Short mmCIF file of C-alpha atoms and ligand atoms in Angstrom, two decimals:
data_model
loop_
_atom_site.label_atom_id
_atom_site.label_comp_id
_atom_site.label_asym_id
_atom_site.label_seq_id
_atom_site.Cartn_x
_atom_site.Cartn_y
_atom_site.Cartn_z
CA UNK A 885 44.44 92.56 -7.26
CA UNK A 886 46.20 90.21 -5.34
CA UNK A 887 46.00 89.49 -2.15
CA UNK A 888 49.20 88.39 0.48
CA UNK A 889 46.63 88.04 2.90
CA UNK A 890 44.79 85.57 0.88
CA UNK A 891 47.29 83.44 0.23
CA UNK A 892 47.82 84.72 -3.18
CA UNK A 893 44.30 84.61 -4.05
CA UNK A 894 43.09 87.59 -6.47
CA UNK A 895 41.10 90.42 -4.28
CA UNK A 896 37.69 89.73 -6.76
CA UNK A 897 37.59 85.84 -6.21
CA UNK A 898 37.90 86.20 -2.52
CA UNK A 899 34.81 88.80 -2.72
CA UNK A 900 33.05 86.81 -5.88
CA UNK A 901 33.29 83.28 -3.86
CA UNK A 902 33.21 83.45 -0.49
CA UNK A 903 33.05 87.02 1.02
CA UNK A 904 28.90 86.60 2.85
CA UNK A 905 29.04 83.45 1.36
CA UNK A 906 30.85 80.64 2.36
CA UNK A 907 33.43 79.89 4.72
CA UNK A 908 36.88 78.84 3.25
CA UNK A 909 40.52 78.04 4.35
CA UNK A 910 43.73 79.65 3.33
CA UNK A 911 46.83 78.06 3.79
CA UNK A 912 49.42 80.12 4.26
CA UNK A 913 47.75 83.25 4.03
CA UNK A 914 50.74 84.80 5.52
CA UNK A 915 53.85 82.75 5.25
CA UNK A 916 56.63 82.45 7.79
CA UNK A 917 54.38 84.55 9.83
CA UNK A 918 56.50 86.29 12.55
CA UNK A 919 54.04 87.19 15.29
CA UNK A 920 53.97 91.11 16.36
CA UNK A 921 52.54 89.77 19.60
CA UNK A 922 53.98 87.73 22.32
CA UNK A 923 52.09 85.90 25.38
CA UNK A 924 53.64 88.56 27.82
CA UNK A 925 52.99 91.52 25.16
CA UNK A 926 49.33 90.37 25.24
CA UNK A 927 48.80 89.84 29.47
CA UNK A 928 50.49 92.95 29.60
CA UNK A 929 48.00 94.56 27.45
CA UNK A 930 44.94 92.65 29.13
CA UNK A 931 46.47 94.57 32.56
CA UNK A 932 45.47 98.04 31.28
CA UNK A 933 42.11 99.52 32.82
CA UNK A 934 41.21 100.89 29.14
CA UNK A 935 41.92 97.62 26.98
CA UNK A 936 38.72 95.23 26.59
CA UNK A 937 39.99 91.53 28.09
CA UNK A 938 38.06 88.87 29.34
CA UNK A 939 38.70 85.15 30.30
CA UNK A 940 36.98 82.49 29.05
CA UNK A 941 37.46 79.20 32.01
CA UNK A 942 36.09 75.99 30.32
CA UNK A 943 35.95 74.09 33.42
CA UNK A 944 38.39 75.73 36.07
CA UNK A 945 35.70 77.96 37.43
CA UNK A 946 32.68 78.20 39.42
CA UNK A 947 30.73 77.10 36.80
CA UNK A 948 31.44 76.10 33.10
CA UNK A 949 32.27 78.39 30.49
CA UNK A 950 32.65 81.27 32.89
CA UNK A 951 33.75 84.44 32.02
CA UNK A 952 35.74 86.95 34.00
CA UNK A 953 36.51 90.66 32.81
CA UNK A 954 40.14 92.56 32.87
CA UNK A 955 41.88 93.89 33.70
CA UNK A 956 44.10 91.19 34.77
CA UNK A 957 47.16 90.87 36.83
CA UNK A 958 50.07 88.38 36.88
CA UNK A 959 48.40 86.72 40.21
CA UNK A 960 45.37 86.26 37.96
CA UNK A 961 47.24 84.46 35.64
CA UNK A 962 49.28 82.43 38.27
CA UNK A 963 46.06 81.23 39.14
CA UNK A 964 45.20 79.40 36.24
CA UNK A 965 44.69 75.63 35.38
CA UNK A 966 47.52 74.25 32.95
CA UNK A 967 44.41 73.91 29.90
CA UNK A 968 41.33 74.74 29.28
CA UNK A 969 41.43 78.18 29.24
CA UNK A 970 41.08 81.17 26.57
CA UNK A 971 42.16 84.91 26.99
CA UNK A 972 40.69 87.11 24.72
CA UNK A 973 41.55 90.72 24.56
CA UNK A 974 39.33 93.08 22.55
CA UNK A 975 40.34 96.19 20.03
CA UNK A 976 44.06 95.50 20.06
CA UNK A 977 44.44 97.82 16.74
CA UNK A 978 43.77 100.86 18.99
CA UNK A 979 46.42 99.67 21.37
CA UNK A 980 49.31 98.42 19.25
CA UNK A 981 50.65 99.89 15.89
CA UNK A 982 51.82 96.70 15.27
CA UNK A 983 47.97 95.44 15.55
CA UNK A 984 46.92 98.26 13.44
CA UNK A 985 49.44 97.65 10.79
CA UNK A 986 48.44 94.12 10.55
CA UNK A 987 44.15 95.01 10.01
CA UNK A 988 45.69 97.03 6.42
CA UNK A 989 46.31 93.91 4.57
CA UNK A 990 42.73 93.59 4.56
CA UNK A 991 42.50 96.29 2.27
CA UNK A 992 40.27 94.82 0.02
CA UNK A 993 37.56 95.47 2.37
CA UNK A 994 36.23 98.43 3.18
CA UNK A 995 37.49 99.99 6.44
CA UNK A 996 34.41 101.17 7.43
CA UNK A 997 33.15 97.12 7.28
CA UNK A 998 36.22 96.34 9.77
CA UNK A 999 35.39 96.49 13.56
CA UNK A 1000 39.04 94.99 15.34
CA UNK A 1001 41.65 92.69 15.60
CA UNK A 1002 40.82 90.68 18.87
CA UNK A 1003 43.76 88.27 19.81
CA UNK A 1004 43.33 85.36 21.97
CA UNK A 1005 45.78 83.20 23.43
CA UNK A 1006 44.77 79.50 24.47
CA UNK A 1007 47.00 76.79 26.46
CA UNK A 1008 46.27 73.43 24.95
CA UNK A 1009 42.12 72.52 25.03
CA UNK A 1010 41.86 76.09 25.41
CA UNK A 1011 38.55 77.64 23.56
CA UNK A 1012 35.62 79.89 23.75
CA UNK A 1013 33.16 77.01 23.29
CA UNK A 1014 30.79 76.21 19.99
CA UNK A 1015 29.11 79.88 19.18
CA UNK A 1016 28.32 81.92 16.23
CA UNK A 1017 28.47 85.87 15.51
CA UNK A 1018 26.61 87.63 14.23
CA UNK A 1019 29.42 89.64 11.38
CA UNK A 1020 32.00 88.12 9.05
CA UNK A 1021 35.18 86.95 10.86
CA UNK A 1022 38.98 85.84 9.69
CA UNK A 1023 40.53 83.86 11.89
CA UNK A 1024 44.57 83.78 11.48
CA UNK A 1025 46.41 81.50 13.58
CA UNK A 1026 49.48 83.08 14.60
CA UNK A 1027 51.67 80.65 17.14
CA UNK A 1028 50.46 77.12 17.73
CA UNK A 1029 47.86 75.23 16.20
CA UNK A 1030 43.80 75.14 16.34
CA UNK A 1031 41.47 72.63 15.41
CA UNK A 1032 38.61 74.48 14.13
CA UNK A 1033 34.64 72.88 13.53
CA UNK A 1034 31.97 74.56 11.85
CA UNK A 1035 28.09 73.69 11.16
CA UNK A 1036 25.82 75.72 8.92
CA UNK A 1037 22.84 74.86 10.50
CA UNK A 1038 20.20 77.22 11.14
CA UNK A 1039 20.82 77.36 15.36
CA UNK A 1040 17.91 78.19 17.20
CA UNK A 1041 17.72 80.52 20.68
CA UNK A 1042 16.78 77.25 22.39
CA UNK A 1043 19.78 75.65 21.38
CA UNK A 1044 22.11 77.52 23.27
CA UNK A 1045 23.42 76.74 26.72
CA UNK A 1046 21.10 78.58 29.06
CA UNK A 1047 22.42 81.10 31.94
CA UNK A 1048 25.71 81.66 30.91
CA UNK A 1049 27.79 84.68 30.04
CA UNK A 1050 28.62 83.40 26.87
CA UNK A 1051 26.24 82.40 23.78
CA UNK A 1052 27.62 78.11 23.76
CA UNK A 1053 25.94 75.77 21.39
CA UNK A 1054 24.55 72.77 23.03
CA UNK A 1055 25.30 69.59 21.38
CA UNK A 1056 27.58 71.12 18.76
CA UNK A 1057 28.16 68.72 15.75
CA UNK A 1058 31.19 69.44 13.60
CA UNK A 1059 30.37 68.96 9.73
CA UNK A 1060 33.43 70.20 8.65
CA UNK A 1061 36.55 70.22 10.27
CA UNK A 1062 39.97 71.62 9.49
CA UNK A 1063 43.54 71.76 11.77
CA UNK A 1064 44.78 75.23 11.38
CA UNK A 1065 48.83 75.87 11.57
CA UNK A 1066 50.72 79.19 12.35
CA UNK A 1067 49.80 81.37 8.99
CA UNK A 1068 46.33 79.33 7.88
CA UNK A 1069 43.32 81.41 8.21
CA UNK A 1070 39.74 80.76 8.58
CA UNK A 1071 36.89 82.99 6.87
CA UNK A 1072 33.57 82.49 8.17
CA UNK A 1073 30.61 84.54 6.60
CA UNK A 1074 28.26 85.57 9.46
CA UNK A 1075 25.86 83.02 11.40
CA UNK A 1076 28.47 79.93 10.67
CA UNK A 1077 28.75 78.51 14.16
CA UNK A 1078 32.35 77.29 14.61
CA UNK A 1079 34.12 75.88 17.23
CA UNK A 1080 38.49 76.15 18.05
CA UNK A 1081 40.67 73.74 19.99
CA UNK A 1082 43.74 74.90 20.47
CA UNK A 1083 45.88 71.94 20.08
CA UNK A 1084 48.84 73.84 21.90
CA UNK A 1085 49.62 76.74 23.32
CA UNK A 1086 48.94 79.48 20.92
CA UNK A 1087 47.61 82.46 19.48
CA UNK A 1088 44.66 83.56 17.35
CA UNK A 1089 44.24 86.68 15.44
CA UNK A 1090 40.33 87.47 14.48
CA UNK A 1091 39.64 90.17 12.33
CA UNK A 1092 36.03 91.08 13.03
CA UNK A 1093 33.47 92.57 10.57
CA UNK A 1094 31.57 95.63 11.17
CA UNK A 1095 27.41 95.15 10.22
CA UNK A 1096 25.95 97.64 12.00
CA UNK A 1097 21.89 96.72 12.65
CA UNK A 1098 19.10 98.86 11.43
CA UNK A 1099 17.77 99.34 14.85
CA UNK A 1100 21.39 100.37 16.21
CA UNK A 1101 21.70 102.71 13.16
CA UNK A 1102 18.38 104.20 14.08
CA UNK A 1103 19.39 104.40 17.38
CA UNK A 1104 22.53 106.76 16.88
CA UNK A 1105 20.67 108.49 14.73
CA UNK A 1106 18.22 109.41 16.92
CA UNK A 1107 20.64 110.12 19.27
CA UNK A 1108 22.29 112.10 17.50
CA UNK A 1109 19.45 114.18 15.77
CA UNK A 1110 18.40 114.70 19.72
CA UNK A 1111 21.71 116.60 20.36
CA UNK A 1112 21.14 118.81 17.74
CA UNK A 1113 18.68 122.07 17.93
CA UNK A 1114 15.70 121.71 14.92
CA UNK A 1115 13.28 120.80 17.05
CA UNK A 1116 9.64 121.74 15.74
CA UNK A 1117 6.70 121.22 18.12
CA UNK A 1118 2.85 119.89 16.77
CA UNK A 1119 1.14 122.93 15.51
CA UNK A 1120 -2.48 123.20 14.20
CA UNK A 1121 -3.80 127.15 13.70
CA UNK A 1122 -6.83 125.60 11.39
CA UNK A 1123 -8.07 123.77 14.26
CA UNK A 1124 -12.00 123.26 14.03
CA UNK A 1125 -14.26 122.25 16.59
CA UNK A 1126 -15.05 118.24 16.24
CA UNK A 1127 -18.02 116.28 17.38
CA UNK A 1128 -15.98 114.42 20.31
CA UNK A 1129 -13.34 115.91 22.33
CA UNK A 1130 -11.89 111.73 22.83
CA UNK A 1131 -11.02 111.66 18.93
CA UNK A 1132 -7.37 111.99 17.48
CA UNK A 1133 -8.49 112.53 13.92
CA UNK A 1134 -7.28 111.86 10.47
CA UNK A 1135 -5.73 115.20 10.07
CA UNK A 1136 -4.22 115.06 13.49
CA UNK A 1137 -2.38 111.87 12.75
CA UNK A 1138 -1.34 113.32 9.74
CA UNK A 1139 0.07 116.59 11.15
CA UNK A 1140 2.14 113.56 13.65
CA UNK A 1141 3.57 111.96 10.16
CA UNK A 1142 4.15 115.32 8.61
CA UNK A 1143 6.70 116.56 11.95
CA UNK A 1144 8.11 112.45 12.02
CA UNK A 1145 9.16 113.08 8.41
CA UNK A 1146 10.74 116.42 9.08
CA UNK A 1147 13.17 114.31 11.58
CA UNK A 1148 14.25 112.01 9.12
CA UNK A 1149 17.46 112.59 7.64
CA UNK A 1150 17.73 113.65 3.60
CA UNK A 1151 20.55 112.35 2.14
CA UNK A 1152 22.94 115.42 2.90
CA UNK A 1153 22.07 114.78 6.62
CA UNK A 1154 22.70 110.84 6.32
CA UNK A 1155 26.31 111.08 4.65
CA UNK A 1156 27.33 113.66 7.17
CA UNK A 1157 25.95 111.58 9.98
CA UNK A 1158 26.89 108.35 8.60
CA UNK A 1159 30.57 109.23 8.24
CA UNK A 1160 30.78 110.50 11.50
CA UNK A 1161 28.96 108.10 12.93
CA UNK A 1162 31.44 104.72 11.37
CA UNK A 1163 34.66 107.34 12.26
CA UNK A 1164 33.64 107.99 16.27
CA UNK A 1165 36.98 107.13 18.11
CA UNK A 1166 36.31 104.68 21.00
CA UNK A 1167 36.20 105.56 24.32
CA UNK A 1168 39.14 106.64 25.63
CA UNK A 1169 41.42 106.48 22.62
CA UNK A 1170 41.37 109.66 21.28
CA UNK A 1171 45.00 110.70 20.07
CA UNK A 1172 45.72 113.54 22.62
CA UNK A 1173 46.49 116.60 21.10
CA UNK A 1174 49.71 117.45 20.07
CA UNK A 1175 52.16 117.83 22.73
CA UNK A 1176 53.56 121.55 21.59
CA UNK A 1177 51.12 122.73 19.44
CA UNK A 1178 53.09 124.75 17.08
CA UNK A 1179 51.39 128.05 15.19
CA UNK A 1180 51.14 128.14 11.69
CA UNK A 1181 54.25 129.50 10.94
CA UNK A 1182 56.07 127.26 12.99
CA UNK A 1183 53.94 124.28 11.17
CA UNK A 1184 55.41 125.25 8.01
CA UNK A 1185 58.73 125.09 9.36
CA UNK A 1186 58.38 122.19 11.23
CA UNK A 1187 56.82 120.75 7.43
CA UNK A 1188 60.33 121.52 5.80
CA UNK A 1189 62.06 118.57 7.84
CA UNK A 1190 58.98 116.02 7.27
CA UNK A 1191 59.65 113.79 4.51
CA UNK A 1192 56.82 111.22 5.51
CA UNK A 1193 54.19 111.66 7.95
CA UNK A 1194 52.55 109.03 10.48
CA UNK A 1195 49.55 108.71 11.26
CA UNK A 1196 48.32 107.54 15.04
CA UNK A 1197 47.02 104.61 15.17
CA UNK A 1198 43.87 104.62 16.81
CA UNK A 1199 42.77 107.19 14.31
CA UNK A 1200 39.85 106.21 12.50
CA UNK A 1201 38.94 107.85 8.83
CA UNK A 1202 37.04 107.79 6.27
CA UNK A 1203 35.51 109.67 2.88
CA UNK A 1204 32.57 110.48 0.97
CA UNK A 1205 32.65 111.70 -2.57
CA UNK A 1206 29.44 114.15 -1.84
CA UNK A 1207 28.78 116.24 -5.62
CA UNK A 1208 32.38 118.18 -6.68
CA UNK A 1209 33.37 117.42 -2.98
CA UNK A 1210 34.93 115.43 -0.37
CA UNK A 1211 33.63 114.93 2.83
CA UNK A 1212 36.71 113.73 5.15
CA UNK A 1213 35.93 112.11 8.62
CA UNK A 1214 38.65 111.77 11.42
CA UNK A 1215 37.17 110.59 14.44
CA UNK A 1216 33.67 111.83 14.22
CA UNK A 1217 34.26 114.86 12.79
CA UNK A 1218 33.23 115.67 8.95
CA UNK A 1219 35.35 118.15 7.07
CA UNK A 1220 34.72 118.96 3.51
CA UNK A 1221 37.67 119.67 1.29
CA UNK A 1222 38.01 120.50 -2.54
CA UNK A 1223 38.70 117.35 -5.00
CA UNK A 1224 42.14 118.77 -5.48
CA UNK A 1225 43.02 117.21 -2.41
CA UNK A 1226 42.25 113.49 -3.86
CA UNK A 1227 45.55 111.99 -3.46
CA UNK A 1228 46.36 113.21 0.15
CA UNK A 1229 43.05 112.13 1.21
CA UNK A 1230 43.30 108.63 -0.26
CA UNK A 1231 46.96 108.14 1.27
CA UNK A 1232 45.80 109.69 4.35
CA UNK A 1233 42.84 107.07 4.86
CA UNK A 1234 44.66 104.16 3.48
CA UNK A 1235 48.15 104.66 4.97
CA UNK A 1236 49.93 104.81 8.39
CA UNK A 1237 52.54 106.21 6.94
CA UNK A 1238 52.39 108.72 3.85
CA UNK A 1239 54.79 110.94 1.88
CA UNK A 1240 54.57 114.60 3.56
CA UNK A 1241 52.11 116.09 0.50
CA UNK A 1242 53.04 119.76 0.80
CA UNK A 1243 56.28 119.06 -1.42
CA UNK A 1244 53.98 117.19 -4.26
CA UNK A 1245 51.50 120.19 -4.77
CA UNK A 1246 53.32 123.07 -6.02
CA UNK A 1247 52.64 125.88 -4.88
CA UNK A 1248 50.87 123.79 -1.87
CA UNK A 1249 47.30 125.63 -1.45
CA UNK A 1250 46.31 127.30 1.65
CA UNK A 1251 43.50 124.21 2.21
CA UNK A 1252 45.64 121.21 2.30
CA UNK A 1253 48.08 123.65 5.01
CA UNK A 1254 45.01 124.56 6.98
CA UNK A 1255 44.28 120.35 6.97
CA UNK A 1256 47.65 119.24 8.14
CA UNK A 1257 47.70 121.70 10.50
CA UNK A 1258 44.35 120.70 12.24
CA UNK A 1259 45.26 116.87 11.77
CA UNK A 1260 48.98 117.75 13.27
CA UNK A 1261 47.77 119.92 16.20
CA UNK A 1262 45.10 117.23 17.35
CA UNK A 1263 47.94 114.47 17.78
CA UNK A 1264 46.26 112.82 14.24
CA UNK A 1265 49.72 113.07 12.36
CA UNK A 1266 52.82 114.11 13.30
C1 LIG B 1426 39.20 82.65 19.73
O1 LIG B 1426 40.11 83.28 19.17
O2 LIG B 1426 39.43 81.87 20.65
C2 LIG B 1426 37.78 82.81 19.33
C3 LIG B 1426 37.57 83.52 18.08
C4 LIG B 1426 36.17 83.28 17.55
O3 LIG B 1426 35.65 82.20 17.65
O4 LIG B 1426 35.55 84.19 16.98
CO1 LIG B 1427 33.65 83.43 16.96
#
């Protein structure tokens, strides 16, 4: 499958190649990029209490590299030295269709495995310092152009910059170097420290990767497992009297691994949780429901004049095949639904935008009304 996003390249030698592998450059990934995105659209957005912005001041403030949190107003940015400088504003997807639109030509990744688009904007000199994350990152340039660095080397915790707010390399050495123009993009696998200059004033697009840690997985889970109500409490009705009250014997450790093994998950449990767990909505950024919720009758009617439905686009979604079922997640929630509703439940998880099923299944089953109705009365599709 090929990619426009890649340049051209074909979906498989993208994944075969480089995908956890190695880093590579694509030139013109996106030709005659337009960007969605101005300077203003993006200080406007870093001015809203619920969107995730930060500055990054190389040398213009109290100390180097610091960082200061959003939101931020236009005195804020009145403030600031001519270079040297890096705003970064987190999550843009849940904030901007547009955004949102842009993270689906990277289709031939999982969703789940995407976290955000984070754009940045940089005067000239402006960066974020020598650093390395810890998940797989494109970086598109959109206006302007970056010089980017990156070295493979193994980096230590004692070779980072000590007391700062951000994680900065000390002593960076480039080993391989490339000057990135409006439409080139950047994939680093994970652990490749890299360091961007922006050359001029511009902007920088970075899809980030979603690889969720065993301990953090384990630590929803828990969480989760906690909320629910299958608690079971040590037990031991064949108690017999021991030698020395001090002891915790065999058998009582085992009766302790016995009630830890009834709180793992089997896999039923883990597919339900997991789904929910990738599909949460962010704080804040649930679609609110429907303004008029309509009744069902008045949903069909309203489905008559629909020839394509949207989807919001902070919605996040996802699907299990689970035995002859599917289990469909919008924003935390599981729902399972028969396989006859296969295609709406691939466009609905792929698209922003899909053709208004109802017409397509003939005569439309009382399941895939019930579904649209939900989605529709929660502010999911309308
Ligand atoms: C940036 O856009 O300035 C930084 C992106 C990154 O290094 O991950
Ligand atoms: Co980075």
């Amino acid at each position: 499958m090929i990619q426009q996003v890649l340049g051209g390249m074909d979906a498989a030698e993208f994944l075969e190649c480089y995908w956890q592998k190695q880093p590579c450059v694509i030139r013109q990934a996106i030709p005659d990029f337009q960007s969605f995105m101005s300077r203003q659209d993006l200080f406007d957005l870093a001015g809203r209490e619920q969107v995730e912005s930060r500055l990054v001041l190389e040398t213009a403030g109290e100390y180097p590299w610091q960082v200061t949190h959003g939101p931020f107003d236009e005195s804020d940015f009145a403030e600031l030295p001519k270079t040297h400088w890096s705003l970064l504003v987190q999550h843009t997807d849940l904030h901007s269709p547009a955004a949102a639109a842009f993270l689906n030509q990277f289709r031939f990744i999982p969703r789940w495995r995407i976290d955000d688009l984070m754009i940045s904007y940089a005067p000239e000199h402006g960066s974020v310092g020598p650093h390395l994350d810890s998940y797989d990152v494109f970086l598109f340039q959109a206006t302007g152009r970056r010089h980017w660095s990156i070295n493979r080397h193994d980096y230590k915790e004692s070779d980072f910059i000590d007391g700062l707010d951000l994680q900065i390399i000390n002593h960076f050495q480039a080993r391989q170097q490339w000057w990135l123009e409006p439409g080139d993009m950047l994939y680093l696998p994970p652990g490749v420290a890299h360091h961007g200059v922006a050359l001029e004033a511009g902007m920088g697009f970075s899809v980030g990767c979603r690889a969720p840690s065993s301990h953090e997985l384990l630590s929803h889970y828990v969480d989760d497992t906690l909320e629910q109500e299958n608690d079971r409490r040590y037990s031991d009705p064949d108690l017999s009297p021991q030698e020395h009250s001090g002891e915790i014997t065999r058998k009582d450790l085992r009766e302790i691994i016995t009630l830890f093994h009834s709180a793992l998950p089997d896999e039923t449990c883990l597919v339900n949780w997991f789904g929910r767990y990738v599909t949460r909505p962010a704080e804040n950024e649930e679609p609110a429901a429907a303004p008029g919720p309509l009744d069902p009758t008045a949903f069909l009617a309203y489905c008559q004049n629909q020839s394509v439905f949207s989807k919001h686009h902070a919605t996040r979604t996802a699907f299990i095949r689970k035995d002859q079922h599917f289990i469909l997640f919008v924003n935390g929630e599981a729902c399972t639904l028969s396989t006859a509703l296969a295609p709406f439940i691939y466009a609905f998880t792929e698209n922003d935008e899909f053709d208004n099923p109802l017409p397509l299944q003939n005569p439309p089953g009382p399941e895939l009304i019930d579904l649209l109705y939900r989605l529709y009365n929660d502010g999911i599709i309308a």
